[in-house]
Short mmCIF file of C-alpha atoms and ligand atoms in Angstrom, two decimals:
data_model
loop_
_atom_site.label_atom_id
_atom_site.label_comp_id
_atom_site.label_asym_id
_atom_site.label_seq_id
_atom_site.Cartn_x
_atom_site.Cartn_y
_atom_site.Cartn_z
CA MET L 1 5.93 13.96 17.26
CA LYS L 2 3.92 13.98 14.04
CA CYS L 3 0.55 12.19 14.02
CA ALA L 4 -2.31 11.98 11.58
CA VAL L 5 -6.09 11.81 11.51
CA ILE L 6 -7.50 10.49 8.23
CA LEU L 7 -11.17 11.20 7.45
CA ALA L 8 -12.92 8.29 5.78
CA GLY L 9 -16.40 8.33 7.26
CA GLY L 10 -18.22 9.55 4.17
CA LYS L 11 -20.44 7.38 2.06
CA GLY L 12 -19.46 9.03 -1.17
CA THR L 13 -22.99 8.99 -2.57
CA ARG L 14 -21.79 10.18 -5.96
CA MET L 15 -19.53 7.12 -6.39
CA LYS L 16 -22.66 4.95 -6.38
CA SER L 17 -20.62 2.24 -4.71
CA ASP L 18 -21.47 -0.34 -2.06
CA LYS L 19 -18.15 0.49 -0.39
CA PRO L 20 -17.17 3.60 1.59
CA LYS L 21 -15.71 6.18 -0.77
CA ALA L 22 -12.16 5.92 0.60
CA MET L 23 -12.18 2.21 -0.31
CA CYS L 24 -12.90 2.92 -3.99
CA ASN L 25 -9.95 1.82 -6.10
CA LEU L 26 -7.49 4.02 -7.90
CA LEU L 27 -5.15 1.96 -10.10
CA PHE L 28 -6.44 -1.21 -8.42
CA LYS L 29 -5.73 0.03 -4.89
CA PRO L 30 -8.12 1.71 -2.41
CA MET L 31 -7.69 5.49 -2.24
CA ILE L 32 -7.13 5.33 1.50
CA ASP L 33 -4.01 3.20 0.98
CA TYR L 34 -2.33 6.04 -0.92
CA VAL L 35 -3.18 8.41 1.92
CA ILE L 36 -1.82 5.96 4.49
CA ASP L 37 1.38 5.48 2.44
CA THR L 38 1.90 9.26 2.42
CA VAL L 39 1.20 9.59 6.13
CA ARG L 40 3.70 6.81 6.88
CA GLU L 41 6.25 8.34 4.52
CA ILE L 42 6.24 11.63 6.41
CA GLY L 43 6.84 9.67 9.61
CA ALA L 44 3.53 9.99 11.46
CA GLY L 45 4.04 8.03 14.67
CA ASP L 46 0.37 7.56 15.51
CA ILE L 47 -2.48 7.33 13.00
CA CYS L 48 -6.24 7.45 13.54
CA VAL L 49 -8.78 6.82 10.78
CA VAL L 50 -12.30 8.17 11.24
CA THR L 51 -14.78 5.66 9.84
CA GLY L 52 -18.55 5.87 9.45
CA TYR L 53 -20.46 4.46 6.49
CA LYS L 54 -19.71 0.70 6.28
CA HIS L 55 -16.98 1.20 8.88
CA GLU L 56 -16.27 -2.53 9.15
CA VAL L 57 -15.00 -2.61 5.54
CA ILE L 58 -12.33 -0.04 6.41
CA GLU L 59 -11.59 -1.50 9.86
CA ASN L 60 -10.96 -4.95 8.36
CA HIS L 61 -8.69 -3.44 5.74
CA LEU L 62 -6.42 -1.38 8.01
CA ASP L 63 -3.14 -2.54 9.52
CA SER L 64 -3.47 -3.33 13.21
CA ASP L 65 -1.28 -0.42 14.37
CA ILE L 66 -3.79 2.10 12.99
CA LYS L 67 -6.43 3.36 15.43
CA THR L 68 -10.02 4.11 14.42
CA ALA L 69 -12.83 6.36 15.65
CA LEU L 70 -16.42 5.75 14.62
CA GLN L 71 -18.51 8.66 13.35
CA GLU L 72 -22.22 7.91 13.32
CA PRO L 73 -24.10 9.74 11.89
CA GLN L 74 -21.77 11.68 9.55
CA LEU L 75 -22.36 15.37 10.16
CA GLY L 76 -19.43 16.85 8.25
CA THR L 77 -15.64 16.99 8.22
CA GLY L 78 -15.50 19.05 11.44
CA HIS L 79 -17.75 16.54 13.18
CA ALA L 80 -15.51 13.71 11.91
CA VAL L 81 -12.53 15.29 13.66
CA MET L 82 -14.64 15.83 16.81
CA VAL L 83 -15.19 12.07 17.11
CA ALA L 84 -11.41 11.62 17.14
CA ARG L 85 -11.27 13.91 20.20
CA ASP L 86 -9.67 11.28 22.47
CA PHE L 87 -6.88 10.72 19.94
CA ILE L 88 -6.29 14.48 19.68
CA LYS L 89 -6.34 14.87 23.48
CA ALA L 90 -3.53 12.32 23.67
CA HIS L 91 -1.52 14.48 21.25
CA THR L 92 -2.06 18.06 22.40
CA ASP L 93 1.71 18.68 22.39
CA ASP L 94 2.16 17.16 18.93
CA ASP L 95 1.72 18.26 15.33
CA ILE L 96 -1.40 16.71 13.87
CA LEU L 97 -1.95 16.25 10.17
CA ILE L 98 -5.60 16.06 9.12
CA PHE L 99 -5.91 14.32 5.79
CA TYR L 100 -9.09 13.61 3.79
CA GLY L 101 -9.30 10.02 2.62
CA ASP L 102 -10.37 11.01 -0.91
CA GLY L 103 -7.23 13.01 -1.77
CA PRO L 104 -4.86 10.29 -2.94
CA LEU L 105 -2.60 12.50 -5.09
CA MET L 106 -1.31 14.54 -2.16
CA ASP L 107 2.34 13.53 -1.91
CA ALA L 108 4.78 13.28 0.99
CA ASP L 109 7.06 15.94 -0.46
CA THR L 110 4.30 18.57 -0.41
CA VAL L 111 3.16 17.55 3.09
CA GLU L 112 6.77 17.77 4.34
CA LYS L 113 7.27 21.22 2.82
CA ALA L 114 4.02 22.38 4.40
CA TYR L 115 5.25 21.02 7.74
CA LYS L 116 8.48 22.98 7.46
CA TYR L 117 6.48 26.12 6.68
CA HIS L 118 4.15 25.34 9.62
CA LYS L 119 7.04 25.05 12.10
CA GLU L 120 9.02 28.02 10.77
CA ASN L 121 6.01 30.29 11.17
CA ASN L 122 4.97 28.82 14.49
CA ASN L 123 1.49 28.29 13.07
CA SER L 124 -1.55 26.85 14.81
CA ILE L 125 -2.92 25.81 11.44
CA THR L 126 -1.25 25.45 8.05
CA LEU L 127 -3.51 24.35 5.29
CA ILE L 128 -2.24 23.10 1.96
CA SER L 129 -3.77 24.99 -0.94
CA ALA L 130 -3.23 25.29 -4.67
CA LEU L 131 -4.47 27.32 -7.59
CA ALA L 132 -7.10 25.02 -9.07
CA ASP L 133 -7.74 24.90 -12.82
CA ASP L 134 -11.41 24.26 -12.06
CA PRO L 135 -12.50 25.46 -8.60
CA GLU L 136 -16.01 23.96 -8.95
CA GLY L 137 -17.15 22.20 -5.78
CA ILE L 138 -14.11 22.95 -3.62
CA GLY L 139 -13.42 25.21 -0.63
CA HIS L 140 -12.24 28.66 -1.75
CA ILE L 141 -9.48 30.39 0.23
CA LYS L 142 -10.53 33.94 1.07
CA ARG L 143 -7.74 36.46 1.73
CA ASP L 144 -7.97 40.18 2.50
CA GLU L 145 -6.62 42.90 0.21
CA ASN L 146 -3.14 42.38 1.72
CA GLY L 147 -3.22 38.68 1.00
CA LYS L 148 -3.76 37.78 4.65
CA LEU L 149 -5.80 34.60 5.18
CA GLU L 150 -9.38 35.17 6.34
CA ARG L 151 -11.40 31.99 5.95
CA ILE L 152 -12.39 29.08 3.72
CA ILE L 153 -15.73 29.35 1.93
CA GLU L 154 -17.30 26.16 0.65
CA HIS L 155 -18.44 26.36 -2.95
CA LYS L 156 -22.07 25.83 -1.96
CA ASP L 157 -21.91 28.75 0.49
CA ALA L 158 -19.96 31.07 -1.79
CA THR L 159 -21.22 34.17 -3.62
CA ASP L 160 -20.73 34.29 -7.39
CA GLU L 161 -17.69 36.50 -6.82
CA GLU L 162 -16.17 34.11 -4.25
CA LYS L 163 -16.76 31.14 -6.56
CA LYS L 164 -14.18 32.65 -8.90
CA ILE L 165 -11.37 32.37 -6.31
CA ARG L 166 -8.95 29.83 -7.68
CA GLU L 167 -6.94 29.24 -4.53
CA SER L 168 -8.48 26.05 -3.19
CA ASN L 169 -8.37 23.95 -0.05
CA SER L 170 -6.75 20.53 -0.50
CA GLY L 171 -8.28 18.96 2.59
CA CYS L 172 -4.85 18.41 4.11
CA TYR L 173 -3.81 20.54 7.11
CA TRP L 174 -1.19 20.70 9.83
CA PHE L 175 -2.51 21.66 13.26
CA ASN L 176 -0.98 22.28 16.61
CA GLY L 177 -2.72 19.62 18.74
CA LYS L 178 -3.89 21.95 21.51
CA ASP L 179 -5.23 24.54 19.07
CA LEU L 180 -7.03 21.90 17.06
CA LEU L 181 -8.84 20.77 20.19
CA TYR L 182 -9.87 24.37 20.87
CA ALA L 183 -11.01 24.96 17.28
CA ILE L 184 -13.18 21.85 16.94
CA SER L 185 -14.94 22.72 20.18
CA ASN L 186 -16.11 25.94 18.53
CA ILE L 187 -17.35 24.74 15.14
CA THR L 188 -21.06 25.25 14.42
CA ASN L 189 -23.24 24.03 11.56
CA ASN L 190 -24.52 27.43 10.36
CA ASN L 191 -24.17 26.87 6.64
CA VAL L 192 -26.10 25.79 3.57
CA GLN L 193 -25.49 22.10 4.24
CA ASN L 194 -26.03 22.25 8.04
CA GLU L 195 -22.76 20.41 8.43
CA TYR L 196 -19.89 20.90 10.85
CA TYR L 197 -17.12 22.09 8.52
CA LEU L 198 -13.52 21.47 9.56
CA THR L 199 -12.65 24.39 7.32
CA ASP L 200 -14.17 26.76 9.92
CA CYS L 201 -11.16 26.06 12.13
CA LEU L 202 -9.16 28.55 10.08
CA GLU L 203 -11.38 31.52 10.93
CA ILE L 204 -11.80 30.35 14.54
CA LEU L 205 -8.04 30.22 15.11
CA ILE L 206 -7.40 33.52 13.32
CA LYS L 207 -10.05 35.18 15.53
CA ALA L 208 -8.36 33.68 18.59
CA GLY L 209 -5.20 35.53 17.55
CA LYS L 210 -3.29 32.43 16.44
CA ASN L 211 -0.88 32.20 13.52
CA ALA L 212 -2.42 30.68 10.43
CA GLY L 213 -0.91 30.01 7.03
CA ALA L 214 -1.49 28.37 3.71
CA TYR L 215 1.27 26.46 1.99
CA ILE L 216 0.59 26.75 -1.74
CA ALA L 217 1.52 23.47 -3.43
CA GLU L 218 3.87 23.81 -6.41
CA ASN L 219 1.92 21.19 -8.36
CA ASN L 220 -1.80 21.92 -8.36
CA GLU L 221 -2.68 18.30 -9.16
CA VAL L 222 -1.94 17.18 -5.60
CA ILE L 223 -5.12 18.78 -4.32
CA LEU L 224 -7.46 16.89 -6.61
CA GLY L 225 -9.99 14.66 -4.94
CA ALA L 226 -12.33 12.00 -6.24
CA ASN L 227 -16.02 12.38 -5.48
CA ASP L 228 -17.38 10.38 -8.42
CA ARG L 229 -16.17 7.79 -10.94
CA LYS L 230 -15.32 10.42 -13.53
CA GLN L 231 -13.00 12.19 -11.10
CA LEU L 232 -11.57 8.80 -10.12
CA ASN L 233 -10.72 8.23 -13.77
CA ASP L 234 -9.16 11.71 -13.98
CA LEU L 235 -6.98 10.95 -10.95
CA SER L 236 -6.03 7.60 -12.38
CA THR L 237 -5.01 9.23 -15.67
CA ILE L 238 -2.80 11.70 -13.81
CA MET L 239 -1.28 9.04 -11.59
CA ARG L 240 -0.63 6.70 -14.52
CA ARG L 241 1.01 9.48 -16.47
CA ASN L 242 3.22 10.47 -13.52
CA ILE L 243 4.34 6.89 -12.88
CA ASN L 244 5.02 6.18 -16.56
CA THR L 245 6.94 9.43 -16.91
CA SER L 246 9.15 8.74 -13.94
CA LEU L 247 9.85 5.21 -15.22
CA MET L 248 10.72 6.55 -18.67
CA LEU L 249 13.07 9.13 -17.15
CA SER L 250 14.75 6.34 -15.22
CA GLY L 251 15.45 4.49 -18.47
CA VAL L 252 12.44 2.22 -18.96
CA ASP L 253 11.33 2.16 -22.59
CA ILE L 254 7.58 2.66 -23.06
CA PRO L 255 7.19 3.33 -26.80
CA CYS L 256 3.41 3.70 -26.47
CA THR L 257 1.64 4.19 -23.15
CA ASP L 258 -1.76 2.99 -24.40
CA GLY L 259 -3.20 0.64 -21.82
CA VAL L 260 0.02 0.66 -19.80
CA ILE L 261 -0.94 0.72 -16.12
CA ILE L 262 1.91 0.38 -13.67
CA ALA L 263 1.45 0.71 -9.92
CA LYS L 264 3.68 3.03 -7.91
CA SER L 265 5.01 0.03 -5.96
CA VAL L 266 6.52 -1.63 -9.05
CA LYS L 267 10.28 -1.46 -9.68
CA ILE L 268 11.61 -1.74 -13.22
CA ALA L 269 15.29 -1.58 -14.23
CA PRO L 270 16.50 0.49 -17.20
CA SER L 271 16.36 -0.64 -20.83
CA THR L 272 13.37 -2.87 -20.21
CA VAL L 273 10.60 -2.34 -22.76
CA ILE L 274 6.96 -2.23 -21.71
CA LEU L 275 4.53 -2.74 -24.60
CA PRO L 276 0.86 -1.64 -24.82
CA ASN L 277 -1.96 -3.09 -22.73
CA THR L 278 0.30 -4.21 -19.96
CA ILE L 279 -0.77 -3.96 -16.33
CA ILE L 280 1.89 -4.41 -13.66
CA LEU L 281 0.82 -4.31 -10.04
CA GLY L 282 1.71 -5.01 -6.44
CA ASP L 283 5.09 -6.01 -5.15
CA THR L 284 6.70 -6.62 -8.54
CA THR L 285 10.33 -6.20 -9.58
CA ILE L 286 11.54 -6.40 -13.18
CA GLY L 287 15.20 -6.57 -14.18
CA LEU L 288 17.21 -5.13 -17.06
CA GLY L 289 16.65 -5.55 -20.77
CA CYS L 290 13.31 -7.36 -20.59
CA THR L 291 10.43 -7.07 -23.04
CA ILE L 292 7.12 -7.19 -21.21
CA GLY L 293 3.87 -7.24 -23.17
CA PRO L 294 1.96 -6.56 -25.23
CA ASN L 295 -1.24 -7.58 -23.40
CA SER L 296 0.28 -8.85 -20.19
CA TYR L 297 -0.90 -8.78 -16.58
CA ILE L 298 1.68 -9.12 -13.83
CA GLU L 299 1.08 -9.04 -10.10
CA ASN L 300 3.38 -9.62 -7.10
CA SER L 301 6.14 -11.24 -9.11
CA GLU L 302 9.90 -11.12 -9.46
CA ILE L 303 11.36 -11.03 -12.96
CA GLY L 304 15.08 -11.25 -13.72
CA ASP L 305 17.08 -9.76 -16.60
CA ASN L 306 16.52 -10.30 -20.35
CA VAL L 307 13.13 -11.90 -19.86
CA VAL L 308 10.50 -11.87 -22.61
CA LEU L 309 6.85 -12.09 -21.53
CA ASP L 310 4.49 -11.79 -24.49
CA ASN L 311 0.74 -11.96 -23.77
CA CYS L 312 1.30 -13.49 -20.35
CA LYS L 313 -0.51 -13.54 -17.05
CA LEU L 314 2.02 -13.82 -14.24
CA LEU L 315 0.80 -13.98 -10.65
CA ASP L 316 2.77 -14.41 -7.42
CA SER L 317 5.67 -16.08 -9.22
CA THR L 318 9.38 -15.81 -9.95
CA VAL L 319 10.89 -15.73 -13.41
CA GLU L 320 14.69 -15.90 -13.59
CA ASN L 321 17.06 -14.42 -16.19
CA ASP L 322 16.70 -15.23 -19.90
CA VAL L 323 13.25 -16.80 -19.62
CA ASP L 324 11.04 -16.45 -22.65
CA ALA L 325 7.30 -17.02 -22.28
CA GLY L 326 4.20 -16.55 -24.37
CA PRO L 327 2.02 -15.85 -26.15
CA PHE L 328 -1.10 -16.81 -24.15
CA VAL L 329 0.61 -18.16 -21.06
CA LYS L 330 -0.46 -18.23 -17.42
CA ILE L 331 2.12 -18.66 -14.66
CA CYS L 332 0.75 -18.56 -11.15
CA ASN L 333 0.68 -19.69 -7.48
CA ASN L 334 4.31 -19.35 -6.45
CA SER L 335 5.74 -20.91 -9.58
CA VAL L 336 9.43 -20.53 -10.33
CA LEU L 337 10.81 -20.55 -13.87
CA LYS L 338 14.56 -20.95 -13.55
CA LYS L 339 17.15 -19.44 -15.86
CA GLY L 340 16.60 -19.91 -19.57
CA VAL L 341 13.23 -21.68 -19.37
CA HIS L 342 11.12 -21.46 -22.52
CA ILE L 343 7.34 -21.52 -22.23
CA GLY L 344 5.42 -21.27 -25.48
CA ASN L 345 1.84 -20.66 -26.53
CA PHE L 346 -1.12 -21.90 -24.52
CA VAL L 347 0.82 -23.25 -21.57
CA GLU L 348 -0.17 -22.93 -17.91
CA VAL L 349 2.30 -23.37 -15.07
CA LYS L 350 0.73 -23.50 -11.61
CA ASN L 351 2.51 -23.99 -8.30
CA SER L 352 5.47 -25.60 -10.04
CA ILE L 353 9.21 -25.21 -10.21
CA ILE L 354 10.70 -25.58 -13.68
CA GLY L 355 14.46 -26.18 -13.75
CA GLU L 356 17.06 -24.37 -15.85
CA GLY L 357 16.74 -24.59 -19.60
CA SER L 358 13.57 -26.70 -19.60
CA LYS L 359 11.14 -26.15 -22.45
CA SER L 360 7.42 -26.45 -22.92
CA ALA L 361 6.69 -25.00 -26.30
CA HIS L 362 2.94 -25.51 -26.73
CA LEU L 363 -0.43 -26.50 -25.28
CA THR L 364 0.62 -27.89 -21.91
CA TYR L 365 -0.52 -27.84 -18.30
CA ILE L 366 2.15 -28.16 -15.62
CA GLY L 367 0.49 -28.05 -12.21
CA ASP L 368 1.90 -28.91 -8.75
CA SER L 369 5.13 -30.22 -10.24
CA ASP L 370 8.84 -30.19 -9.52
CA VAL L 371 10.67 -30.26 -12.82
CA GLY L 372 14.42 -30.64 -13.28
CA SER L 373 16.66 -28.94 -15.82
CA ASP L 374 16.69 -29.38 -19.61
CA VAL L 375 13.38 -31.22 -19.64
CA ASN L 376 11.41 -31.20 -22.88
CA PHE L 377 7.62 -31.21 -22.63
CA GLY L 378 5.97 -32.38 -25.83
CA CYS L 379 2.95 -30.52 -27.13
CA GLY L 380 -0.19 -31.36 -25.18
CA THR L 381 1.42 -32.70 -22.00
CA VAL L 382 -0.91 -32.63 -19.02
CA THR L 383 -0.04 -33.20 -15.38
CA CYS L 384 -3.22 -34.75 -13.97
CA ASN L 385 -2.80 -33.29 -10.50
CA TYR L 386 -6.35 -33.47 -9.16
CA ASP L 387 -8.53 -36.48 -8.47
CA GLY L 388 -11.62 -34.49 -7.62
CA LYS L 389 -10.74 -34.35 -3.95
CA ASN L 390 -7.00 -33.89 -3.48
CA LYS L 391 -4.10 -32.43 -5.41
CA TYR L 392 -0.86 -34.39 -5.88
CA ARG L 393 2.58 -33.51 -7.17
CA CYS L 394 4.58 -34.78 -10.12
CA SER L 395 8.32 -35.02 -9.84
CA ILE L 396 10.25 -34.96 -13.11
CA GLY L 397 14.05 -35.40 -13.16
CA ASP L 398 16.72 -33.68 -15.26
CA ARG L 399 16.86 -34.10 -19.05
CA VAL L 400 13.60 -36.02 -19.23
CA PHE L 401 11.99 -36.14 -22.68
CA ILE L 402 8.19 -36.20 -22.59
CA GLY L 403 6.51 -37.16 -25.85
CA CYS L 404 3.52 -35.22 -27.16
CA ASN L 405 0.11 -35.74 -25.63
CA THR L 406 1.36 -37.40 -22.45
CA ASN L 407 -0.76 -37.53 -19.29
CA LEU L 408 1.14 -37.78 -16.01
CA ILE L 409 -1.23 -39.06 -13.33
CA ALA L 410 0.04 -37.57 -10.06
CA PRO L 411 1.60 -38.51 -7.76
CA VAL L 412 4.25 -39.86 -10.07
CA THR L 413 8.04 -39.62 -10.34
CA VAL L 414 9.99 -39.65 -13.57
CA GLY L 415 13.71 -40.41 -13.18
CA ASP L 416 16.53 -38.42 -14.81
CA LYS L 417 16.96 -38.80 -18.56
CA ALA L 418 13.87 -41.01 -18.91
CA TYR L 419 11.89 -40.93 -22.17
CA ILE L 420 8.11 -41.11 -22.42
CA ALA L 421 6.55 -42.19 -25.69
CA ALA L 422 4.03 -39.82 -27.24
CA GLY L 423 0.42 -40.47 -26.25
CA SER L 424 1.31 -42.21 -22.98
CA THR L 425 -0.75 -42.08 -19.83
CA ILE L 426 1.80 -42.51 -17.06
CA THR L 427 0.47 -43.93 -13.80
CA ASP L 428 3.63 -45.57 -12.41
CA ASN L 429 7.02 -44.15 -11.51
CA ILE L 430 9.63 -44.34 -14.28
CA PRO L 431 13.24 -45.17 -13.34
CA GLU L 432 16.08 -43.05 -14.74
CA ASP L 433 17.32 -43.75 -18.25
CA ALA L 434 14.21 -45.84 -19.06
CA LEU L 435 11.75 -45.52 -21.91
CA SER L 436 8.14 -45.78 -20.91
CA VAL L 437 5.40 -46.51 -23.44
CA ALA L 438 1.93 -46.48 -21.95
CA ARG L 439 -0.57 -46.73 -24.77
CA ALA L 440 -2.41 -49.45 -26.68
CA ARG L 441 -0.51 -51.07 -29.52
CA GLN L 442 -1.47 -49.95 -33.00
CA VAL L 443 -3.63 -52.43 -34.99
CA ILE L 444 -3.71 -52.37 -38.81
CA LYS L 445 -6.64 -53.97 -40.67
CA GLU L 446 -5.59 -54.34 -44.33
CA ASN L 447 -8.18 -53.38 -46.99
CA TRP L 448 -10.75 -52.54 -44.26
CA VAL L 449 -12.12 -49.52 -46.13
CA ASN L 450 -12.89 -51.39 -49.35
CA GLU L 451 -14.60 -54.19 -47.46
CA LYS L 452 -16.56 -52.03 -45.01
CA LYS L 453 -17.34 -49.08 -47.31
CA PRO L 454 -17.82 -46.72 -44.31
CA CYS L 455 -18.64 -43.67 -46.46
CA LYS L 456 -20.65 -42.83 -49.61
CA GLU L 457 -19.05 -43.45 -52.99
CA LYS L 458 -17.79 -40.27 -54.67
CA LYS L 459 -19.88 -39.40 -57.78
C1 UD1 I 1 -13.88 19.15 1.37
C2 UD1 I 1 -13.60 20.52 1.99
C3 UD1 I 1 -13.24 21.50 0.90
C4 UD1 I 1 -12.06 20.99 0.12
C5 UD1 I 1 -12.30 19.59 -0.41
C6 UD1 I 1 -11.02 19.04 -0.98
C7 UD1 I 1 -14.95 20.73 4.03
C8 UD1 I 1 -16.17 21.31 4.62
N1 UD1 I 1 -14.76 20.99 2.72
O1 UD1 I 1 -15.03 19.23 0.58
O2 UD1 I 1 -12.95 22.77 1.46
O3 UD1 I 1 -11.76 21.87 -0.95
O4 UD1 I 1 -12.73 18.73 0.64
O5 UD1 I 1 -11.23 17.79 -1.55
O6 UD1 I 1 -14.16 20.14 4.72
N2 UD1 I 1 -15.92 12.82 5.79
C9 UD1 I 1 -16.13 12.17 6.98
N3 UD1 I 1 -17.27 12.47 7.68
C10 UD1 I 1 -18.19 13.37 7.25
C11 UD1 I 1 -17.95 14.03 6.03
C12 UD1 I 1 -16.81 13.74 5.33
O7 UD1 I 1 -15.33 11.35 7.40
O8 UD1 I 1 -19.17 13.57 7.97
C13 UD1 I 1 -14.71 12.49 5.02
C14 UD1 I 1 -15.04 11.90 3.66
O9 UD1 I 1 -15.10 10.49 3.72
C15 UD1 I 1 -13.89 12.39 2.78
C16 UD1 I 1 -13.47 13.70 3.44
O10 UD1 I 1 -13.99 13.68 4.75
O11 UD1 I 1 -12.81 11.50 2.80
C17 UD1 I 1 -13.94 14.94 2.67
O12 UD1 I 1 -15.35 14.91 2.60
P1 UD1 I 1 -16.14 15.40 1.31
O13 UD1 I 1 -17.59 15.23 1.59
O14 UD1 I 1 -15.60 14.72 0.10
O15 UD1 I 1 -15.78 16.95 1.27
P2 UD1 I 1 -15.80 17.92 0.02
O16 UD1 I 1 -17.19 18.33 -0.24
O17 UD1 I 1 -15.04 17.35 -1.10
CA1 CA I 2 -14.10 15.39 -1.48
#
């Protein structure tokens, strides 16, 4: 069986965050979530996360099937694995992946290839390495003149010559469970930082006559970690670029990637256009031939085909085929816009279902409402859904025509095909086919201005 130990005990001082480092966000998602996704993707049957600094933040975040081990104080990566000793003891016959929680770019494909290499060579330890463009701050892989692995030297402990070694440690390793247990029992803290380095396991196992190998990743970006906000931004740039590229290659049209941030979890069908400054996150699906953006923010939503969303905020909602919304529109809280709905500028739809072909072209609030098909909302319609204490629903039938500047005081029901005169404040239910006028009658006072002279005479 494959299992995994994820190290997330570090404070990450350089992040200057009030959260543990592994909980710092990359593209709006904690780094540790990417690591957990990868570990699940490779089929790890049992997962243990080592926590330390602000451990409760991580514990509360993790799925319940993930085990934890508390490291207090934090004395290094080797020490972190030592505190997971009970987990390792339960898996001495298994293959254990050790994965640092600040390496979110490491992908399942690389980890799988390293696993294959690990098994084929009957290794006790297989570390994943790569030739770094900038080996500053990492662990350098020292090999002998024949290329045989010797040990890992941390940058801080390295001589000037060793600091030039480009082959770097990713912080992701496959271990044979039994050999890992042996190695961690022999780690000491004789180094510049007086820490227990997990990296020492390599030399320990080689000296014990075990097979050791390094799988060199094809793409050197996978080994990058984030220790500060600048590196976090670098990782986010790489991840954004990779996601956008793979979407473009699958047929999504992104004419300019400026400000386009799309999470890995998002699915977009071909021939949809994504315009600048558009952020699409979470569990979101977008159909064919849509135009999304510019300046839109979409989270956990389902969008059909041929939808236009221009300057929209769409949260936790469903938008069916041929809907056209925006600019400056918010649609949220499990709203559903059925086929062919048109939502125009400055309209908010909250927790409402809008039936097929209904239109609300401007300046309207539709909250907690069930709206039928082919309804026309006049400009400035407001559903008054809140009395200061409770929220109530409005129910509006099919083909209702709502005049401009109407207030609907919920709870209220408007029957099919009813008409509401502009400027009405509707407090009572309206039967179908009726016209409702709910406003004061207009009064005309002839010649009032000449008699009253309300303003100064013009010179
Ligand atoms: C580590 C490696 C280095 C490698 C680099 C890759 C060691 C000694 N060095 O260095 O060879 O090139 O990662 O990114 O392993 N952690 C704990 N408890 C601790 C210390 C750390 O859980 O006591 C966790 C951290 O939260 C982090 C991970 O282990 O997720 C790595 O720790 P970090 O301090 O970032 O190690 P690096 O100095 O980057
Ligand atoms: Ca690190």
